[in-house]
Amino acid sequence: MTNWTKIDQTVKRWIQEAGTNIRASFTSSLTIQAKSNPNDLVTNVDQETERFFIENIRSEFPEHRILGEEGQGDRVQSLDGVIWIIDPIDGTMNFVHQQRNFAVSIGIYENGIGQLGYIYDIVHDELYHARKGHGAWMNDTPLPKLEKAPVETAILGISATWLINNRHFNQEKLVQLAKDVRGTRSYGSAALELAYVASGRLDGYITMRNAPWDFAGGKMIVEEAGGIVSTIDGGEIDMLSVNPVFAAAPGLHQDILKKYLT
Ligand code: 2AM
Ligand code: CA
């Protein structure tokens, strides 16, 4: 049997240590490179933080596999066993330009089922975390179960990218949704936006393109807080592929799906 209590305590210790190192990096110069396009950034801190987690996981839990954004983990092609899905820095563009609105994101899945999730907002020292069947917390405070929210009073996380002509989704219905909700916000970190849905700072979050490391931790935390996470047409998220992601409070999720997404 997997000892989730031990894993939980260990991850929290590692996350604090990673946070200390990332905070220290603010005063040293970064090495910045572009990946798939000039706006897709990676820094030495992303790579060093991923390496920090991988080395620790390999030594403490050698039978577990690791899917990491920066590719230093394993080539994971199935969800069998225990898999750590890690984004060492989600919101790298914010990290580089703003030194805020970024987070460490970790989801730990067993045979495809989320067991532990963590999103650490280093600058605000806010650790959002969840354990399957036990609930979700921000630091030591339990997150109350999300309640039904109507569209008219909802605050929706959505990037302007999806409200202009794009190749992933016809924007017209989303433009109408953006008009109908009370307000929209865009933070540039999928992990933080999911953490905000879980904690009620946002009522919903929509994106057309997220990778497993962007949503693995957040999906778990939103679900343990009573929210719903699906693809844009209400289907199951595939933990090994890029997905459109729609997370929201109950009620709001069904209403938006029915009226704006199908
Ligand atoms: P990142 O900072 O770890 O790259 C807003 O840009 C959000 O989308 C961030 O969480 C960012 O994660 C993620 N993101 C950026 N480009 C992406 C891409 N091409 N595919 C999937 N997710 C992406
Ligand atoms: Ca990243």
GROMACS .gro file of C-alpha atoms and ligand atoms in nm:
model
  286
    1MET     CA    1   0.000   0.000   0.000
    2THR     CA    2   0.123   0.346  -0.088
    3ASN     CA    3   0.189   0.558   0.223
    4TRP     CA    4   0.022   0.884   0.112
    5THR     CA    5   0.075   1.053   0.450
    6LYS     CA    6   0.450   1.005   0.422
    7ILE     CA    7   0.453   1.124   0.060
    8ASP     CA    8   0.243   1.430   0.154
    9GLN     CA    9   0.479   1.531   0.435
   10THR     CA   10   0.782   1.478   0.214
   11VAL     CA   11   0.648   1.681  -0.081
   12LYS     CA   12   0.556   1.971   0.146
   13ARG     CA   13   0.914   1.978   0.278
   14TRP     CA   14   1.058   1.972  -0.076
   15ILE     CA   15   0.820   2.244  -0.194
   16GLN     CA   16   0.929   2.475   0.088
   17GLU     CA   17   1.293   2.412   0.000
   18ALA     CA   18   1.227   2.476  -0.371
   19GLY     CA   19   1.046   2.797  -0.274
   20THR     CA   20   1.345   2.919  -0.073
   21ASN     CA   21   1.575   2.853  -0.369
   22ILE     CA   22   1.342   3.023  -0.619
   23ARG     CA   23   1.305   3.328  -0.392
   24ALA     CA   24   1.684   3.349  -0.366
   25SER     CA   25   1.707   3.349  -0.747
   26PHE     CA   26   1.535   3.691  -0.763
   27THR     CA   27   1.863   3.859  -0.678
   28SER     CA   28   2.076   3.667  -0.930
   29SER     CA   29   2.063   3.694  -1.307
   30LEU     CA   30   1.855   3.444  -1.503
   31THR     CA   31   1.952   3.247  -1.811
   32ILE     CA   32   1.647   3.266  -2.038
   33GLN     CA   33   1.587   3.055  -2.347
   34ALA     CA   34   1.295   3.021  -2.587
   35LYS     CA   35   1.150   2.672  -2.647
   36SER     CA   36   0.877   2.608  -2.911
   37ASN     CA   37   0.839   2.979  -2.998
   38PRO     CA   38   0.991   3.314  -2.891
   39ASN     CA   39   0.726   3.356  -2.615
   40ASP     CA   40   0.759   3.004  -2.474
   41LEU     CA   41   1.029   3.063  -2.213
   42VAL     CA   42   1.242   2.847  -1.988
   43THR     CA   43   1.503   2.964  -1.740
   44ASN     CA   44   1.784   2.797  -1.549
   45VAL     CA   45   1.556   2.818  -1.241
   46ASP     CA   46   1.283   2.610  -1.413
   47GLN     CA   47   1.544   2.348  -1.501
   48GLU     CA   48   1.720   2.349  -1.164
   49THR     CA   49   1.389   2.326  -0.976
   50GLU     CA   50   1.272   2.033  -1.189
   51ARG     CA   51   1.607   1.860  -1.133
   52PHE     CA   52   1.576   1.920  -0.755
   53PHE     CA   53   1.241   1.739  -0.744
   54ILE     CA   54   1.349   1.458  -0.976
   55GLU     CA   55   1.666   1.381  -0.780
   56ASN     CA   56   1.473   1.376  -0.453
   57ILE     CA   57   1.190   1.160  -0.591
   58ARG     CA   58   1.435   0.912  -0.749
   59SER     CA   59   1.620   0.872  -0.424
   60GLU     CA   60   1.317   0.857  -0.190
   61PHE     CA   61   1.059   0.683  -0.413
   62PRO     CA   62   1.259   0.499  -0.684
   63GLU     CA   63   0.958   0.302  -0.809
   64HIS     CA   64   0.760   0.617  -0.895
   65ARG     CA   65   0.770   0.772  -1.243
   66ILE     CA   66   0.799   1.142  -1.325
   67LEU     CA   67   0.646   1.353  -1.602
   68GLY     CA   68   0.807   1.697  -1.593
   69GLU     CA   69   0.757   1.996  -1.821
   70GLU     CA   70   1.128   2.045  -1.883
   71GLY     CA   71   1.170   1.684  -1.993
   72GLN     CA   72   1.425   1.567  -1.737
   73GLY     CA   73   1.190   1.299  -1.602
   74ASP     CA   74   1.071   0.978  -1.765
   75ARG     CA   75   0.905   0.916  -2.100
   76VAL     CA   76   0.562   0.849  -1.956
   77GLN     CA   77   0.322   0.683  -2.200
   78SER     CA   78   0.080   0.511  -1.964
   79LEU     CA   79  -0.081   0.601  -1.633
   80ASP     CA   80   0.014   0.275  -1.459
   81GLY     CA   81   0.160   0.302  -1.110
   82VAL     CA   82   0.245   0.622  -0.926
   83ILE     CA   83   0.328   0.919  -1.149
   84TRP     CA   84   0.441   1.263  -1.040
   85ILE     CA   85   0.337   1.533  -1.288
   86ILE     CA   86   0.551   1.840  -1.226
   87ASP     CA   87   0.567   2.195  -1.349
   88PRO     CA   88   0.863   2.347  -1.164
   89ILE     CA   89   0.745   2.698  -1.257
   90ASP     CA   90   0.400   2.746  -1.406
   91GLY     CA   91   0.379   3.099  -1.543
   92THR     CA   92   0.741   3.131  -1.651
   93MET     CA   93   0.668   3.448  -1.848
   94ASN     CA   94   0.537   3.608  -1.527
   95PHE     CA   95   0.837   3.477  -1.334
   96VAL     CA   96   1.073   3.643  -1.584
   97HIS     CA   97   0.886   3.972  -1.634
   98GLN     CA   98   0.705   4.028  -1.305
   99GLN     CA   99   0.855   3.807  -1.032
  100ARG     CA  100   0.497   3.721  -0.926
  101ASN     CA  101   0.195   3.523  -1.049
  102PHE     CA  102   0.383   3.197  -1.093
  103ALA     CA  103   0.374   2.873  -0.897
  104VAL     CA  104   0.523   2.531  -0.846
  105SER     CA  105   0.263   2.272  -0.950
  106ILE     CA  106   0.266   1.902  -0.863
  107GLY     CA  107   0.001   1.634  -0.910
  108ILE     CA  108   0.059   1.278  -0.792
  109TYR     CA  109  -0.156   1.018  -0.966
  110GLU     CA  110  -0.191   0.645  -0.905
  111ASN     CA  111  -0.323   0.442  -1.198
  112GLY     CA  112  -0.469   0.761  -1.344
  113ILE     CA  113  -0.642   0.875  -1.025
  114GLY     CA  114  -0.527   1.196  -0.856
  115GLN     CA  115  -0.416   1.130  -0.497
  116LEU     CA  116  -0.224   1.445  -0.401
  117GLY     CA  117  -0.212   1.794  -0.554
  118TYR     CA  118   0.002   2.100  -0.474
  119ILE     CA  119   0.023   2.453  -0.609
  120TYR     CA  120   0.268   2.678  -0.431
  121ASP     CA  121   0.247   3.054  -0.487
  122ILE     CA  122   0.596   3.133  -0.365
  123VAL     CA  123   0.571   3.512  -0.355
  124HIS     CA  124   0.258   3.507  -0.137
  125ASP     CA  125   0.366   3.196   0.055
  126GLU     CA  126   0.033   3.030  -0.028
  127LEU     CA  127   0.034   2.654  -0.063
  128TYR     CA  128  -0.287   2.512  -0.208
  129HIS     CA  129  -0.304   2.137  -0.159
  130ALA     CA  130  -0.544   1.848  -0.164
  131ARG     CA  131  -0.562   1.481  -0.080
  132LYS     CA  132  -0.807   1.249  -0.247
  133GLY     CA  133  -1.111   1.201  -0.024
  134HIS     CA  134  -0.980   1.433   0.248
  135GLY     CA  135  -1.046   1.779   0.102
  136ALA     CA  136  -0.841   2.082  -0.003
  137TRP     CA  137  -0.652   2.347   0.191
  138MET     CA  138  -0.477   2.680   0.149
  139ASN     CA  139  -0.183   2.651   0.390
  140ASP     CA  140  -0.354   2.512   0.704
  141THR     CA  141  -0.700   2.648   0.628
  142PRO     CA  142  -0.951   2.401   0.479
  143LEU     CA  143  -1.115   2.533   0.161
  144PRO     CA  144  -1.494   2.539   0.200
  145LYS     CA  145  -1.692   2.331  -0.051
  146LEU     CA  146  -1.772   2.540  -0.358
  147GLU     CA  147  -2.132   2.647  -0.393
  148LYS     CA  148  -2.343   2.700  -0.702
  149ALA     CA  149  -2.267   3.033  -0.866
  150PRO     CA  150  -2.485   3.203  -1.130
  151VAL     CA  151  -2.325   3.331  -1.452
  152GLU     CA  152  -2.422   3.696  -1.379
  153THR     CA  153  -2.214   3.717  -1.061
  154ALA     CA  154  -1.927   3.494  -1.173
  155ILE     CA  155  -1.566   3.601  -1.216
  156LEU     CA  156  -1.416   3.402  -1.500
  157GLY     CA  157  -1.047   3.334  -1.563
  158ILE     CA  158  -0.984   3.352  -1.936
  159SER     CA  159  -0.701   3.480  -2.152
  160ALA     CA  160  -0.768   3.740  -2.423
  161THR     CA  161  -0.612   3.485  -2.661
  162TRP     CA  162  -0.939   3.288  -2.659
  163LEU     CA  163  -1.160   3.594  -2.713
  164ILE     CA  164  -1.002   3.685  -3.045
  165ASN     CA  165  -0.992   3.483  -3.364
  166ASN     CA  166  -0.793   3.167  -3.283
  167ARG     CA  167  -0.748   2.823  -3.432
  168HIS     CA  168  -0.875   2.628  -3.133
  169PHE     CA  169  -1.231   2.749  -3.073
  170ASN     CA  170  -1.484   2.980  -3.236
  171GLN     CA  171  -1.461   3.281  -3.006
  172GLU     CA  172  -1.814   3.419  -3.054
  173LYS     CA  173  -1.979   3.225  -2.771
  174LEU     CA  174  -1.688   3.298  -2.540
  175VAL     CA  175  -1.717   3.669  -2.618
  176GLN     CA  176  -2.084   3.649  -2.518
  177LEU     CA  177  -1.986   3.465  -2.199
  178ALA     CA  178  -1.726   3.734  -2.121
  179LYS     CA  179  -2.004   3.994  -2.160
  180ASP     CA  180  -2.250   3.803  -1.942
  181VAL     CA  181  -2.026   3.734  -1.641
  182ARG     CA  182  -1.956   3.996  -1.375
  183GLY     CA  183  -1.588   4.015  -1.471
  184THR     CA  184  -1.296   3.839  -1.636
  185ARG     CA  185  -0.938   3.799  -1.515
  186SER     CA  186  -0.622   3.656  -1.667
  187TYR     CA  187  -0.324   3.568  -1.448
  188GLY     CA  188  -0.102   3.385  -1.698
  189SER     CA  189  -0.058   3.077  -1.479
  190ALA     CA  190  -0.302   2.791  -1.530
  191ALA     CA  191  -0.201   2.639  -1.197
  192LEU     CA  192  -0.278   2.958  -1.005
  193GLU     CA  193  -0.604   3.007  -1.192
  194LEU     CA  194  -0.711   2.656  -1.092
  195ALA     CA  195  -0.604   2.726  -0.733
  196TYR     CA  196  -0.820   3.040  -0.745
  197VAL     CA  197  -1.120   2.841  -0.868
  198ALA     CA  198  -1.068   2.598  -0.579
  199SER     CA  199  -1.051   2.884  -0.328
  200GLY     CA  200  -1.339   3.087  -0.477
  201ARG     CA  201  -1.128   3.381  -0.597
  202LEU     CA  202  -1.244   3.284  -0.946
  203ASP     CA  203  -1.570   3.098  -1.016
  204GLY     CA  204  -1.446   2.945  -1.337
  205TYR     CA  205  -1.142   2.910  -1.564
  206ILE     CA  206  -1.134   2.832  -1.936
  207THR     CA  207  -0.833   2.762  -2.155
  208MET     CA  208  -0.803   2.589  -2.491
  209ARG     CA  209  -0.451   2.457  -2.446
  210ASN     CA  210  -0.303   2.317  -2.129
  211ALA     CA  211  -0.043   2.047  -2.086
  212PRO     CA  212  -0.069   1.782  -1.809
  213TRP     CA  213   0.186   1.968  -1.591
  214ASP     CA  214  -0.027   2.284  -1.613
  215PHE     CA  215  -0.340   2.118  -1.469
  216ALA     CA  216  -0.233   1.799  -1.284
  217GLY     CA  217  -0.210   1.961  -0.940
  218GLY     CA  218  -0.496   2.205  -0.993
  219LYS     CA  219  -0.746   1.949  -1.118
  220MET     CA  220  -0.709   1.753  -0.795
  221ILE     CA  221  -0.743   2.062  -0.577
  222VAL     CA  222  -1.052   2.196  -0.760
  223GLU     CA  223  -1.222   1.855  -0.742
  224GLU     CA  224  -1.151   1.814  -0.372
  225ALA     CA  225  -1.299   2.161  -0.317
  226GLY     CA  226  -1.620   2.043  -0.486
  227GLY     CA  227  -1.560   2.198  -0.830
  228ILE     CA  228  -1.575   2.030  -1.168
  229VAL     CA  229  -1.289   2.001  -1.418
  230SER     CA  230  -1.350   1.878  -1.772
  231THR     CA  231  -1.259   1.943  -2.131
  232ILE     CA  232  -1.442   2.222  -2.311
  233ASP     CA  233  -1.723   1.989  -2.417
  234GLY     CA  234  -1.768   1.837  -2.073
  235GLY     CA  235  -1.555   1.527  -2.140
  236GLU     CA  236  -1.286   1.362  -1.930
  237ILE     CA  237  -0.941   1.521  -1.928
  238ASP     CA  238  -0.663   1.303  -2.070
  239MET     CA  239  -0.376   1.322  -1.819
  240LEU     CA  240  -0.113   1.246  -2.086
  241SER     CA  241  -0.207   1.502  -2.355
  242VAL     CA  242  -0.263   1.869  -2.421
  243ASN     CA  243  -0.631   1.944  -2.343
  244PRO     CA  244  -0.874   2.232  -2.343
  245VAL     CA  245  -0.960   2.276  -1.974
  246PHE     CA  246  -1.279   2.408  -1.817
  247ALA     CA  247  -1.295   2.427  -1.438
  248ALA     CA  248  -1.582   2.580  -1.244
  249ALA     CA  249  -1.802   2.570  -0.938
  250PRO     CA  250  -2.090   2.322  -0.962
  251GLY     CA  251  -2.400   2.461  -1.131
  252LEU     CA  252  -2.194   2.723  -1.310
  253HIS     CA  253  -2.008   2.443  -1.487
  254GLN     CA  254  -2.334   2.293  -1.624
  255ASP     CA  255  -2.480   2.635  -1.712
  256ILE     CA  256  -2.173   2.751  -1.907
  257LEU     CA  257  -2.139   2.415  -2.082
  258LYS     CA  258  -2.499   2.418  -2.196
  259LYS     CA  259  -2.529   2.781  -2.296
  260TYR     CA  260  -2.183   2.878  -2.424
  261LEU     CA  261  -1.969   2.575  -2.501
  262THR     CA  262  -2.188   2.330  -2.691
  2632AM     P1  263   0.405   2.767  -1.842
  2632AM     O1  264   0.427   2.904  -1.790
  2632AM     O2  265   0.451   2.661  -1.747
  2632AM     O3  266   0.461   2.749  -1.980
  2632AM     C1  267  -0.065   3.071  -1.960
  2632AM     O4  268   0.032   3.100  -2.053
  2632AM     C2  269  -0.059   2.928  -1.910
  2632AM     O5  270  -0.053   2.835  -2.019
  2632AM     C3  271   0.061   2.895  -1.825
  2632AM     O6  272   0.015   2.806  -1.727
  2632AM     C4  273   0.160   2.831  -1.919
  2632AM     O7  274   0.246   2.741  -1.854
  2632AM     C5  275   0.065   2.757  -2.011
  2632AM     N1  276   0.117   2.741  -2.147
  2632AM     C6  277   0.186   2.833  -2.217
  2632AM     N2  278   0.212   2.788  -2.342
  2632AM     C7  279   0.156   2.664  -2.349
  2632AM     C8  280   0.148   2.565  -2.452
  2632AM     N3  281   0.202   2.585  -2.573
  2632AM     N4  282   0.086   2.449  -2.425
  2632AM     C9  283   0.030   2.428  -2.303
  2632AM     N5  284   0.033   2.518  -2.202
  2632AM    C10  285   0.095   2.635  -2.224
  264CA      CA  286   0.650   2.566  -1.667
   0.00000   0.00000   0.00000
